[in-house]
CSV table of C-alpha atoms in Angstrom, one decimal:
chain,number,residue,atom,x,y,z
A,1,UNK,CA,77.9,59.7,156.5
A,2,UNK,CA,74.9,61.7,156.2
A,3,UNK,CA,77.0,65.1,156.5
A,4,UNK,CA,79.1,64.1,153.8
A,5,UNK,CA,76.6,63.8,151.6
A,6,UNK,CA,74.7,66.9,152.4
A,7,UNK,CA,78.7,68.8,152.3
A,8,UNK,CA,79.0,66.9,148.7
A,9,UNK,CA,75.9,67.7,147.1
A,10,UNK,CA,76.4,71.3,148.4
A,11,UNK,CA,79.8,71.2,147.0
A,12,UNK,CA,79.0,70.0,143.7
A,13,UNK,CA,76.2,72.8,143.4
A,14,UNK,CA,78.8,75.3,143.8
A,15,UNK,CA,80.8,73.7,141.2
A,16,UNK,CA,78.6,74.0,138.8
A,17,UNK,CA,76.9,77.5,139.4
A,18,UNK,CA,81.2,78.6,140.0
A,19,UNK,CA,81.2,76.9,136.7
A,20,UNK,CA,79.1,79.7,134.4
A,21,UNK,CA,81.1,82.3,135.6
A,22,UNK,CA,84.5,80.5,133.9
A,23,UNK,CA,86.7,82.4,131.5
A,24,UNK,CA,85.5,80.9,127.9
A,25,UNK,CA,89.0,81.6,126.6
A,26,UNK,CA,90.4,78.0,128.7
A,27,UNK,CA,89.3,75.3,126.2
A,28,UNK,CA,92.2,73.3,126.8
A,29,UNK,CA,92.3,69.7,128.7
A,30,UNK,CA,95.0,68.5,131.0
A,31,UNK,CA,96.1,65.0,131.0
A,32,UNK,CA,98.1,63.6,132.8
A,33,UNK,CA,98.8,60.7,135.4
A,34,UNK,CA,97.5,61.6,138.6
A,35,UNK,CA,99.0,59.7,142.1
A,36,UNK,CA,97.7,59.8,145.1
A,37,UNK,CA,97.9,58.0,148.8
A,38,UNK,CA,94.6,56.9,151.0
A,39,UNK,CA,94.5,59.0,154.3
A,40,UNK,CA,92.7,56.5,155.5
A,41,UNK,CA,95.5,53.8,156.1
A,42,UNK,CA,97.0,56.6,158.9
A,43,UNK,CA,93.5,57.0,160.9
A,44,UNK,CA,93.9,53.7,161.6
A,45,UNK,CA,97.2,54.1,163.1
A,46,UNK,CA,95.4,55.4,165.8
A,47,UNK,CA,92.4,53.1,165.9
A,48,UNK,CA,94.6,49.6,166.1
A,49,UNK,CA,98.3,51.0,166.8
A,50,UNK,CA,99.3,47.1,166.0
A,51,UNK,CA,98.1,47.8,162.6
A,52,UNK,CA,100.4,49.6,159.5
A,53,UNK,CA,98.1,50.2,156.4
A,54,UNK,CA,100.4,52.0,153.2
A,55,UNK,CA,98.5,52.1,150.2
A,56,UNK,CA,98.8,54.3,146.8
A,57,UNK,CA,97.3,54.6,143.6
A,58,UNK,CA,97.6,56.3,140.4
A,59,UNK,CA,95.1,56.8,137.4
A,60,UNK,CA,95.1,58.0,134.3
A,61,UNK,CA,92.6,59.8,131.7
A,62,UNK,CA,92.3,57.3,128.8
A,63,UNK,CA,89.4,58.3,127.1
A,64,UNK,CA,86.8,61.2,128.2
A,65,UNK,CA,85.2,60.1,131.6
A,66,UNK,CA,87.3,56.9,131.3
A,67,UNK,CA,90.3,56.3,133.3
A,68,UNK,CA,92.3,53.6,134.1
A,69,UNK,CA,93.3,52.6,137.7
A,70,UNK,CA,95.7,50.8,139.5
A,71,UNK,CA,96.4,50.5,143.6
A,72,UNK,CA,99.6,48.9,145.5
A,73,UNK,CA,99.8,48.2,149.2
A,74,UNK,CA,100.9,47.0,152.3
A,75,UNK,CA,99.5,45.5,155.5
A,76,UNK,CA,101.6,45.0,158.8
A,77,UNK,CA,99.5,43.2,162.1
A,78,UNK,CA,101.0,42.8,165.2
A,79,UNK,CA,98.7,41.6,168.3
A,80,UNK,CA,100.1,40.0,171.1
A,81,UNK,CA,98.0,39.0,173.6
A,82,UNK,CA,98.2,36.5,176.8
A,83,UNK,CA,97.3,33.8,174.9
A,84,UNK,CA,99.0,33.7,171.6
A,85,UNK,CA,101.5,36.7,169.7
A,86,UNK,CA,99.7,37.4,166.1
A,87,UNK,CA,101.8,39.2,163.5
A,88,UNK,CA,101.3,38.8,159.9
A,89,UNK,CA,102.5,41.0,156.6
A,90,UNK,CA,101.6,41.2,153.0
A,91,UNK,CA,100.8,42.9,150.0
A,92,UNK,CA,98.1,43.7,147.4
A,93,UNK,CA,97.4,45.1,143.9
A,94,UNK,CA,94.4,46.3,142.3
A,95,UNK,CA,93.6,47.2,138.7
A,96,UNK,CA,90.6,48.3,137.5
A,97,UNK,CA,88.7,51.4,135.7
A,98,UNK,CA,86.9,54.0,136.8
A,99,UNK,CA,83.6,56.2,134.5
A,100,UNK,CA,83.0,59.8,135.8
A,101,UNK,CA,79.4,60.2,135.4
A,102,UNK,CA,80.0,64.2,135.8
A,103,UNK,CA,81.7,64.2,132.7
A,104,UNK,CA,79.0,65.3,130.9
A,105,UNK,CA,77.3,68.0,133.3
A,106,UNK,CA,80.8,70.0,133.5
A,107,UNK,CA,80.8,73.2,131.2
A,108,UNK,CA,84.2,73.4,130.5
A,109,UNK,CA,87.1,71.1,129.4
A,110,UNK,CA,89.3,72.5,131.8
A,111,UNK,CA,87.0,71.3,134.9
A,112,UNK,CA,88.2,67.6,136.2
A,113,UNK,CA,86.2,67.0,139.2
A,114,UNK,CA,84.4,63.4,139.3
A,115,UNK,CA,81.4,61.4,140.6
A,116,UNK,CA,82.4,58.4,139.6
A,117,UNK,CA,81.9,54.5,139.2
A,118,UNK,CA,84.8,52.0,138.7
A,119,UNK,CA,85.4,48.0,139.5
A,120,UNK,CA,88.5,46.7,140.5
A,121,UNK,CA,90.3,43.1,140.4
A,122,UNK,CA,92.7,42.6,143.2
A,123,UNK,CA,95.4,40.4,144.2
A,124,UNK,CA,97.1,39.7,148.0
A,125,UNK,CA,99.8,37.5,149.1
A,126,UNK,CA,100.4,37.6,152.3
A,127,UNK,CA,102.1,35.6,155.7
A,128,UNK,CA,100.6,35.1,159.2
A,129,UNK,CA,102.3,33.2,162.4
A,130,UNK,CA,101.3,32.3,166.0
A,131,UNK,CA,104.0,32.5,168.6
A,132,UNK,CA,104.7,31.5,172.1
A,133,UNK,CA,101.1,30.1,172.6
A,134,UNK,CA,99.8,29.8,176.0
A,135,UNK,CA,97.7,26.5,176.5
A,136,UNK,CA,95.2,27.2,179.5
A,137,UNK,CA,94.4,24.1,181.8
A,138,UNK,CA,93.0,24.6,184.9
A,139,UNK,CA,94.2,21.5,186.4
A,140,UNK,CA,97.5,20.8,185.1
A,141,UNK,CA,98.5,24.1,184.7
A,142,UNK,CA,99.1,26.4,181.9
A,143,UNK,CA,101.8,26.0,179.6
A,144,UNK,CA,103.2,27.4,177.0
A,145,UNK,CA,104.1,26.1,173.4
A,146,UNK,CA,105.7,26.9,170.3
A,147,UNK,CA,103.0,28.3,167.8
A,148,UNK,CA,102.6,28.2,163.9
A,149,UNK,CA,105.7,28.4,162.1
A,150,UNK,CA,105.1,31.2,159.3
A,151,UNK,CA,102.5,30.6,156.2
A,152,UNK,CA,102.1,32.2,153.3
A,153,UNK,CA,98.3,32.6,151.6
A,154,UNK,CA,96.8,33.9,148.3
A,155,UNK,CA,93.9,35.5,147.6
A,156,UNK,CA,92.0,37.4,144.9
A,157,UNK,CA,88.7,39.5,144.9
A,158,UNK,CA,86.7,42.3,143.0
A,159,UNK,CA,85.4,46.0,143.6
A,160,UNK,CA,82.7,48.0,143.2
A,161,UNK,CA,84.0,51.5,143.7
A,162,UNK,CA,81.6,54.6,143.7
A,163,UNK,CA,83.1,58.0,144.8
A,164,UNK,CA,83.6,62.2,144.2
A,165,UNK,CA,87.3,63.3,143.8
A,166,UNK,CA,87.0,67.2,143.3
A,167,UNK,CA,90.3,69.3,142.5
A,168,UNK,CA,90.4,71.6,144.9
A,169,UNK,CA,94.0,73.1,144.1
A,170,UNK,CA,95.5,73.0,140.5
A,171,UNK,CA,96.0,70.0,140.2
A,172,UNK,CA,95.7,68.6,143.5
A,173,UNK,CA,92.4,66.4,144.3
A,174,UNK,CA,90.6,65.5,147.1
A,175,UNK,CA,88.5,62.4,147.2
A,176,UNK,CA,86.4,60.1,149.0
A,177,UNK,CA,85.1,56.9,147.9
A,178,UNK,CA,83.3,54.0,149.1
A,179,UNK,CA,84.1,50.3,148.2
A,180,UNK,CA,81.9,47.0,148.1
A,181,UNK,CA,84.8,43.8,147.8
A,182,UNK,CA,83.4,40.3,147.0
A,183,UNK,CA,86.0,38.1,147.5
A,184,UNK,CA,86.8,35.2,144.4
A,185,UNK,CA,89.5,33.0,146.0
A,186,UNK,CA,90.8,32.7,149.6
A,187,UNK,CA,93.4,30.6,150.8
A,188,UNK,CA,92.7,29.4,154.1
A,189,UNK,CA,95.2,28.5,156.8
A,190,UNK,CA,93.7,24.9,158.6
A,191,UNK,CA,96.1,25.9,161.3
A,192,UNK,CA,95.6,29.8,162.2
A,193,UNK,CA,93.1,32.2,161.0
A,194,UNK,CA,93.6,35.1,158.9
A,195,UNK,CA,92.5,38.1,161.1
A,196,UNK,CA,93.4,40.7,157.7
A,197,UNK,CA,93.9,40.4,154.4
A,198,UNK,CA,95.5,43.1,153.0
A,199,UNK,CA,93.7,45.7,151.0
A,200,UNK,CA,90.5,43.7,152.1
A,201,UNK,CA,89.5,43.5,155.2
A,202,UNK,CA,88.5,41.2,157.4
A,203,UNK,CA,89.7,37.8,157.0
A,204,UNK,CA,86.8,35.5,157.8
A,205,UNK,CA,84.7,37.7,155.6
A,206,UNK,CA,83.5,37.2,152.3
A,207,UNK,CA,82.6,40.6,151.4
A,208,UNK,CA,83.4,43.8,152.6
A,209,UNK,CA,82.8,47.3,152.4
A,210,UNK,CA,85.1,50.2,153.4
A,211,UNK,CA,85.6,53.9,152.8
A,212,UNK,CA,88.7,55.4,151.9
A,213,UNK,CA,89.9,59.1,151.4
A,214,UNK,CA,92.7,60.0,149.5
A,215,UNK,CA,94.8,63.5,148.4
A,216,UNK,CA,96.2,63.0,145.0
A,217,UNK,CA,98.6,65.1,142.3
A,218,UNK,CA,98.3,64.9,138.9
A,219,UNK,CA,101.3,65.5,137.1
A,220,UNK,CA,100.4,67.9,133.8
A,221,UNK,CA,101.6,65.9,130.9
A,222,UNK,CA,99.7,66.7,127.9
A,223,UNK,CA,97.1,69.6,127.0
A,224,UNK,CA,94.6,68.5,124.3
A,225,UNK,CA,93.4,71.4,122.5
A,226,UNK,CA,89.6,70.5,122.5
A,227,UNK,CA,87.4,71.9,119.8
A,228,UNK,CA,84.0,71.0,121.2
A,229,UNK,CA,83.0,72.2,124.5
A,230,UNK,CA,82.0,68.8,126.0
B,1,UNK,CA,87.5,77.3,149.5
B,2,UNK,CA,86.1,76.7,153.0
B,3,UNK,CA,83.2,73.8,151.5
B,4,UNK,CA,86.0,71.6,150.7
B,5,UNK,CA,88.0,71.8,153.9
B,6,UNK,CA,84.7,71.1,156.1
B,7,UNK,CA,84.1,68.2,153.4
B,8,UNK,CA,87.8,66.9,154.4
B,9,UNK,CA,87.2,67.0,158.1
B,10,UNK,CA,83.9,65.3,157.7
B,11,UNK,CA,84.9,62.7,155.3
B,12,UNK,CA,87.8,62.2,157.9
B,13,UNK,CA,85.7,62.0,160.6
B,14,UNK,CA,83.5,59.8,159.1
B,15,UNK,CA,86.5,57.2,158.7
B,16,UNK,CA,87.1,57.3,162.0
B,17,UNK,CA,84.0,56.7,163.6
B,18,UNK,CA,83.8,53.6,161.1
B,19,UNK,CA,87.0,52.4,162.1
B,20,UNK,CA,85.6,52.6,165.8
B,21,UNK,CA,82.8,50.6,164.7
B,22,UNK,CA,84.3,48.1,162.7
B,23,UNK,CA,87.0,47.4,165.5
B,24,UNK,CA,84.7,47.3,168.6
B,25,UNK,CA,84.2,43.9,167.6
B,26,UNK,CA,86.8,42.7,169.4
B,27,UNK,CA,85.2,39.7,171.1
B,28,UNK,CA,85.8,37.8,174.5
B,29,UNK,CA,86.0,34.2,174.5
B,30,UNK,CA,82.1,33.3,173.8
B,31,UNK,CA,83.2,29.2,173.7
B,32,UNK,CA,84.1,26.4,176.7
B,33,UNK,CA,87.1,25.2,176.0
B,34,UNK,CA,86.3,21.6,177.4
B,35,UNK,CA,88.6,18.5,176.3
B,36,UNK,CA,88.2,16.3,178.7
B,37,UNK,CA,88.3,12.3,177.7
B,38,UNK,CA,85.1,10.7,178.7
B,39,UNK,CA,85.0,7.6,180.0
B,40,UNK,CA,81.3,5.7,180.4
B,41,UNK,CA,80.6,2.6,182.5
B,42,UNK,CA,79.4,-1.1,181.1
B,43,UNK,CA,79.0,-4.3,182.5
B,44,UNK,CA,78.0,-7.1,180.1
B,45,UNK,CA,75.1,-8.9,181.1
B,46,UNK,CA,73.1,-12.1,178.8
B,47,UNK,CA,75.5,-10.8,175.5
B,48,UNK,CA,74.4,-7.4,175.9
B,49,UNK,CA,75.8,-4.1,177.0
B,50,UNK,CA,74.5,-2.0,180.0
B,51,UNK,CA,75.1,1.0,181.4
B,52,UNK,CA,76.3,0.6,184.8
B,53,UNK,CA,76.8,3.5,187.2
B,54,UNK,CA,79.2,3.0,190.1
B,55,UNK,CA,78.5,4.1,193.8
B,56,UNK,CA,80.9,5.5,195.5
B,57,UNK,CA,83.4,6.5,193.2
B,58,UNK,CA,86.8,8.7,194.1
B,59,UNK,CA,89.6,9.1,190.8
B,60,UNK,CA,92.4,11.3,191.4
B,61,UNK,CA,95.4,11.6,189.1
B,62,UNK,CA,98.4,9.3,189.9
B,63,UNK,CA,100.8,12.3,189.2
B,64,UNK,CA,98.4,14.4,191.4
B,65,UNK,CA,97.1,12.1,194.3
B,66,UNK,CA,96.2,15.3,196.7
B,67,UNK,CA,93.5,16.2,194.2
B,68,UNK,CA,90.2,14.8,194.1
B,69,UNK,CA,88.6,14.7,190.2
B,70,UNK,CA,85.8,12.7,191.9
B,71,UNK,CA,85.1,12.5,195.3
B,72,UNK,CA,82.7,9.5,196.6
B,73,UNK,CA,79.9,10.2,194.2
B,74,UNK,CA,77.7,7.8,192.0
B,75,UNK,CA,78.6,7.9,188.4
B,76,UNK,CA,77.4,6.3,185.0
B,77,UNK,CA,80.2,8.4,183.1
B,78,UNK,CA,83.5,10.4,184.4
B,79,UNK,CA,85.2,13.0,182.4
B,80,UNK,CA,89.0,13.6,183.5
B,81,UNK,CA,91.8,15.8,181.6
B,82,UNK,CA,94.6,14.2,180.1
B,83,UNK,CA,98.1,15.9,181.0
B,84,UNK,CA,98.8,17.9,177.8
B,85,UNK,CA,102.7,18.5,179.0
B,86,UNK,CA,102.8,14.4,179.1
B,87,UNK,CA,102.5,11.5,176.0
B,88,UNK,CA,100.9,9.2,179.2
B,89,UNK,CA,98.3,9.7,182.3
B,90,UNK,CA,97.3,6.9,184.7
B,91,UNK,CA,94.4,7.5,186.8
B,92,UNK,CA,93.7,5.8,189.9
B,93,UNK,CA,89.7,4.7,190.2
B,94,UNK,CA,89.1,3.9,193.9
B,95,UNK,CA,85.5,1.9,194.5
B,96,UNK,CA,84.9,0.2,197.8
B,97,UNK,CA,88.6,0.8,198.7
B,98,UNK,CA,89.2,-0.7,195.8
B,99,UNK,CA,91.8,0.6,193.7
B,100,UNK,CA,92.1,0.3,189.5
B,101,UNK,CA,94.7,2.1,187.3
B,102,UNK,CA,94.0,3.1,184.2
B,103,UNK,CA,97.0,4.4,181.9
B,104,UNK,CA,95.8,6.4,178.9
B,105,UNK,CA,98.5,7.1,175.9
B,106,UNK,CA,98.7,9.5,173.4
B,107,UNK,CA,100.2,11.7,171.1
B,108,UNK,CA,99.5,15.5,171.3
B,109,UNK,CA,98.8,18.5,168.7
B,110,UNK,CA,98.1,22.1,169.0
B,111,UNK,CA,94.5,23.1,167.8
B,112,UNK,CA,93.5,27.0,167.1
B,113,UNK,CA,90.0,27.9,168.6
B,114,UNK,CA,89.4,31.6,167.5
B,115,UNK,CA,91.8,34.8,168.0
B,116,UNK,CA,89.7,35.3,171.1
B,117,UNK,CA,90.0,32.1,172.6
B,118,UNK,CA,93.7,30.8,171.7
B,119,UNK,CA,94.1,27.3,171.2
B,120,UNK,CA,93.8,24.1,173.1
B,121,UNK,CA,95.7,20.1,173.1
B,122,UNK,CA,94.1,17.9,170.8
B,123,UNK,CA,95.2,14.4,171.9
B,124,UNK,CA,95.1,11.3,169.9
B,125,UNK,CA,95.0,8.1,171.8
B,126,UNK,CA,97.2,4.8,171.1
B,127,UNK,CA,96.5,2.9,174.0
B,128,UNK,CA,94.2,2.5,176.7
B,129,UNK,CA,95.0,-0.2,179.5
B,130,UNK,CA,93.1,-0.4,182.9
B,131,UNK,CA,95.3,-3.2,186.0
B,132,UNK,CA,92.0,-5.6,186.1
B,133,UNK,CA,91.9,-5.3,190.0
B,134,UNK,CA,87.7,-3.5,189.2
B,135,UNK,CA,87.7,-3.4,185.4
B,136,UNK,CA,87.4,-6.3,183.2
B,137,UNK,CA,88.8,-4.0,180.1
B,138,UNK,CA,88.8,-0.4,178.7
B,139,UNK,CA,88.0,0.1,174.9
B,140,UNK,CA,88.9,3.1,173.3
B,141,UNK,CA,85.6,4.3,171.3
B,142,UNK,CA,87.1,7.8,170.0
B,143,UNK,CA,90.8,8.4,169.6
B,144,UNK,CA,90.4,11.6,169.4
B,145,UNK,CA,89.8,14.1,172.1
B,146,UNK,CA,90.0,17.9,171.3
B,147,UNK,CA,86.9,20.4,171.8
B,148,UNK,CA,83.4,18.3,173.1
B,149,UNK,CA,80.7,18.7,175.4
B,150,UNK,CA,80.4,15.3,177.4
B,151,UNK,CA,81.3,12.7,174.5
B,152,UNK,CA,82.4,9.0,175.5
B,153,UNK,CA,86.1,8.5,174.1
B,154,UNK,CA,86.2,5.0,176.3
B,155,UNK,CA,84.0,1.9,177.7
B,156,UNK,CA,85.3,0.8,181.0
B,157,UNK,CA,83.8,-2.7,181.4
B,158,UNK,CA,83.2,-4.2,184.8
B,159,UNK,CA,82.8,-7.9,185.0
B,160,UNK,CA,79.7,-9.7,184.6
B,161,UNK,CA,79.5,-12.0,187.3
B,162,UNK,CA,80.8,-10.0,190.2
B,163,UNK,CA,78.6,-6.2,188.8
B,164,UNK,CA,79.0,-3.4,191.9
B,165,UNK,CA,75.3,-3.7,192.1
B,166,UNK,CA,75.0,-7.2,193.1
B,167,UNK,CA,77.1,-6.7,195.8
């Protein structure tokens, strides 16, 4: 993490000495809803192959340095194992707002890179099962069982989101951004635990923080002739 | 512009050593996964309960009688498995050549552990009956066996007058 930040902070110098040497005549902003998919989710294809992570978000520019979020996504576990096969599937949905704190250091209205701050309220609903269970017993022998027969849970948290998305193309960001989740409301399962909530984490945790990179388009909707330089 | 791509292969190896991290927590079974019923040893002397510990004890399992649980040793408490693929085990206490039955009913459920350890039988009792030819009576003291670490589920009573220790 440590490289990051020294990367980030030497990127962000760059932008803003690159910045003075911007054509004055570009006084115009872009708005427009900007979409974009976590990179993340696919590293961990390789990390737990039993594990599919989808996720996507989009944000808008509502206000100077204000724009409004929203994330979808889905989870897929599969985990079988000698003793019991685990597999459980859901989706989640966040909503929220994020500040760019840069706002006011950029020179030009036409520059859109962020350091931002945001929070988040989510929602999952999601199913888990056990199947063919093996019981170990040493002395009568080890047998196997049925499981738990699929159940469906809720549950319901909030973000703190702190991150950079810089546009490195026209139009085209690149982002990282770290997340601390305090979960509100879990629904717990008497019969089977939750290994992972979607668009959480870990499901025996109560709070949770995760990193996330992301690549994101933003389609050029509206350009707001801006009188002040902000 | 070269800062950004060495800022995407850092941020993206940065996920991946924290996914490593996160996920090497993928734990081994730190728990026993002991249900065994336990059943203590009483005999009733002026109104009052005593422990009583048996000399010479062997108990095998009457579905298993080629197996030993206990093999001639002196015991105040036994602790013996109950046959999760079965609603019934009788097991045969032999003392002095001496042989008792005692026939121990039950229903059965499954009951998660942990995602390391799986899950075991948790068994809750109906009945407990022991043939009289050693034990006076059997009283079931906890129905319910699942996960425990020496607990008494029964009292096996021998008879007052005729204790193993007087003889």
């Amino acid at each position: 993490m440590k490289n990051t930040f020294v990367y980030t902070s030497l990127l962000l110098i760059l932008l803003l000495t690159g910045s003075l040497f911007k054509a004055t005549a570009q006084q115009q902003r872009i708005r427009g809803p900007r979409f974009g998919f976590d990179v993340s989710g696919l590293v961990w294809q390789f990390v737990e192959p039993g594990q599919l992570a989808l996720s996507a978000w989009a944000d808008f520019e509502v206000m100077p340095a204000i724009y409004a979020a929203a994330e979808i996504g889905r989870l897929e576990v599969e985990r079988n194992q000698d003793l019991f096969d685990y597999s459980s599937s859901g989706y989640y949905a966040k909503i929220g707002a994020d500040y760019n704190f840069l706002q006011q250091r950029l020179t030009s209205v036409a520059e859109y890179d962020m350091i931002y701050g945001g929070l988040r309220f989510a929602g999952a609903q999601y199913s888990h099962q056990a199947s063919d269970v093996m019981i170990q017993d040493d002395f009568w022998g080890n047998y196997t069982i049925q499981g738990r027969p699929k159940y469906t849970m809720n549950a319901y948290w909030t973000e703190l989101v702190a991150g950079l998305r810089v546009e490195a193309l026209k139009n085209l960001f690149l982002g990282w951004s770290i997340r601390a989740q305090l979960m509100l409301y879990k629904q717990k399962d008497s019969q089977l635990d939750t290994r992972m909530i979607p668009g959480f984490g870990k499901g025996e945790q109560n709070t949770s923080l995760s990193f996330t990179y992301s690549i994101s388009y933003r389609i050029p909707l509206t350009r707001m002739p801006s009188s002040s330089n902000k | 512009m070269e800062l950004t791509m060495r800022n995407i292969v850092t941020a993206f190896l940065a996920i991946l050593l924290t996914a490593a991290i996160t996920s090497c927590g993928e734990d081994e079974c730190d728990q026993s996964l002991r249900n065994l019923a336990g059943f203590a040893f009483y005999s009733i002397e002026e109104g009052t309960q005593v422990d009583s510990v048996i000399p010479n004890l062997s108990i095998y399992a009457a579905a298993q009688p080629d197996t030993l649980l206990y093999d001639s040793l002196d015991r105040e408490a036994v602790y013996l498995p109950l046959n999760p693929t079965q609603n019934q085990t009788r097991f045969v206490f032999v003392i002095d050549s001496i042989v008792d039955t005692v026939s121990i009913d039950y229903t059965r459920k499954q009951e998660f552990v942990s995602h390391p350890c799986g899950f075991i039988t948790r068994f809750q009792i109906t009945q407990s009956r022991v043939s009289h030819s050693v034990f006076d009576s059997i009283q079931t003291i906890n129905p319910i066996v699942t996960l425990n670490e020496n607990e008494e589920h029964f009292r096996l009573y021998l008879p007052p007058a005729d204790t193993v220790a007087d003889r």
